Coordinates of C-alpha atoms in Angstrom, one line a residue:
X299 CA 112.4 70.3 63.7
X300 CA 112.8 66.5 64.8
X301 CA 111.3 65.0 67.4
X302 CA 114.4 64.8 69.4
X303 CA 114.8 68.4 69.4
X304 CA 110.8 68.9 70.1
X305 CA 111.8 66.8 72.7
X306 CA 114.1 68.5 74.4
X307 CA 113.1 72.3 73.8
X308 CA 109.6 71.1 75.7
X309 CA 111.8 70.0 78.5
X310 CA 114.2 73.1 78.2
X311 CA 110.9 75.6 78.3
X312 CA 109.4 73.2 81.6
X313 CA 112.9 73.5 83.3
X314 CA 112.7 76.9 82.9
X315 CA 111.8 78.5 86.4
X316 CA 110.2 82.4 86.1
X317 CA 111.7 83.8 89.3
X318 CA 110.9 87.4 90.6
X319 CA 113.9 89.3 89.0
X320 CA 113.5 87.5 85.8
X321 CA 109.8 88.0 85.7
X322 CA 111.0 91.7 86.6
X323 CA 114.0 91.8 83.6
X324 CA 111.3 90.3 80.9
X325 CA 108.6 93.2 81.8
X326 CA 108.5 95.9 78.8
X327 CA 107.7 99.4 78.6
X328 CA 108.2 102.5 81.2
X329 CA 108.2 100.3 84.5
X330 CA 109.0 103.5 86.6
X331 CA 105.7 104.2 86.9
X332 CA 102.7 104.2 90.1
X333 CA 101.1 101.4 88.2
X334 CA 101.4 98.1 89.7
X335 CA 103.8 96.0 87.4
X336 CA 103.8 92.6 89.2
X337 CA 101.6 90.8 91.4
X338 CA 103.0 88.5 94.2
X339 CA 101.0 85.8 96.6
X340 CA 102.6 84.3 99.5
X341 CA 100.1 81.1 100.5
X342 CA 102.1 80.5 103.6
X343 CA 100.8 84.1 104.9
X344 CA 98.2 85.1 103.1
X345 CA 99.7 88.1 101.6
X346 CA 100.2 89.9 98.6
X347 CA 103.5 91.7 97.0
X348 CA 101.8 94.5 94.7
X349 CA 105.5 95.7 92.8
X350 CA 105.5 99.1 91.8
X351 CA 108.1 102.1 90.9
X352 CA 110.4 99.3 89.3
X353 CA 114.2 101.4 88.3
X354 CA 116.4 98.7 86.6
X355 CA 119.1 100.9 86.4
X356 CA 119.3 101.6 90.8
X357 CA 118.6 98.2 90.9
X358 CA 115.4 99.2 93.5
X359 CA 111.7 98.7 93.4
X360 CA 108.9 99.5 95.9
X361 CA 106.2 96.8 97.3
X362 CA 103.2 97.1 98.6
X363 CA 102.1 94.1 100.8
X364 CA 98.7 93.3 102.6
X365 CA 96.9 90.7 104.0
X366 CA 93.6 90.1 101.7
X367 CA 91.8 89.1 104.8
X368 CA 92.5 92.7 106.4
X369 CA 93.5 95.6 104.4
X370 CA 94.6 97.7 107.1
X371 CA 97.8 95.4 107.3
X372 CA 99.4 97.3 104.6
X373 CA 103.2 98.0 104.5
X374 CA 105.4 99.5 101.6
X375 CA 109.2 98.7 101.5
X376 CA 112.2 99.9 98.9
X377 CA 113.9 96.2 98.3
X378 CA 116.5 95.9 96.0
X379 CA 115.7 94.0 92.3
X380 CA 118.7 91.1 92.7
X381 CA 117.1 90.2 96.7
X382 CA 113.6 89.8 95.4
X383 CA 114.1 86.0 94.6
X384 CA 116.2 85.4 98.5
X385 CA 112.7 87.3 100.1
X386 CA 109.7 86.8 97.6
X387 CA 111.0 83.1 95.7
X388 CA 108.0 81.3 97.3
X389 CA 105.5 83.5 96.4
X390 CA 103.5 83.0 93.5
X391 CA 103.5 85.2 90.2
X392 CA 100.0 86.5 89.6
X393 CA 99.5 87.6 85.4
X394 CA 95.6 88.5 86.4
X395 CA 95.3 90.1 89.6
X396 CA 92.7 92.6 89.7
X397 CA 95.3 95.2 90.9
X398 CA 97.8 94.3 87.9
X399 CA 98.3 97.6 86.0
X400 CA 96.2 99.6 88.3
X401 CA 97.7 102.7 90.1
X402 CA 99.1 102.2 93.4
X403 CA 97.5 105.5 95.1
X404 CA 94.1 104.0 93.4
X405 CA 94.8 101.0 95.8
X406 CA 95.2 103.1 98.6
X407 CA 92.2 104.9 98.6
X408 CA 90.5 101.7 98.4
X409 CA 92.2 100.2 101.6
X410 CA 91.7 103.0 103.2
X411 CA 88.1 103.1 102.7
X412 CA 87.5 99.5 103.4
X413 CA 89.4 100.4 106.8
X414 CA 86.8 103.2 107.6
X415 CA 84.2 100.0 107.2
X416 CA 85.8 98.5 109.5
X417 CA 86.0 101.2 111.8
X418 CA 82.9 102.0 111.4
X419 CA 80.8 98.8 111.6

């Protein structure tokens, strides 16, 4: 390879922007699963995207989304795959979350308990 085209495959590969849906299309294996398959952060709110139940072909997903600060803040929605980027582009892609390939209803129980804490205490 020359340097020119070093050159401008380095640029090519730091142009290169990994948006949800393309994060989404790169993922292997069985994605329509309970195990979480990608990770999301918003920094503006504080609040994690946990994307589960991914089905390419209906073009639909489901997300999990709490607050790290308070569990109990927990939603689920059914967005479609190609709206991910208009709702979740400012969110960072998380490869090492501690929930990343973990089972969603495995997460739940944990909320949940943490919520008894809190209820609790």
């Amino acid at each position: 390879m020359t340097i020119a085209k070093g050159i401008k495959k380095y640029f090519e590969t730091q142009l290169e922007e990994d948006t949800v849906e393309s994060h989404i299309e790169k993922l292997k294996g069985h994605v329509y699963t309970n195990k979480v398959k990608v990770v999301l952060y918003d920094e503006e709110r504080d609040v994690y995207h946990l994307i589960y139940k991914i089905n390419r072909s209906k073009n639909e997903c489901m997300i999990a989304s709490y607050r790290r600060t308070s569990p109990n803040n927990y939603e689920v929605c059914l967005p479609f795959i190609d709206s991910l980027d208009h709702h979740f582009g400012r969110c960072r892609i998380l490869n090492d979350h501690k929930y990343l390939n973990k089972d969603i209803r495995d997460i739940e129980h944990i909320f949940l308990n943490e919520l008894k804490k809190e209820v609790v205490s």
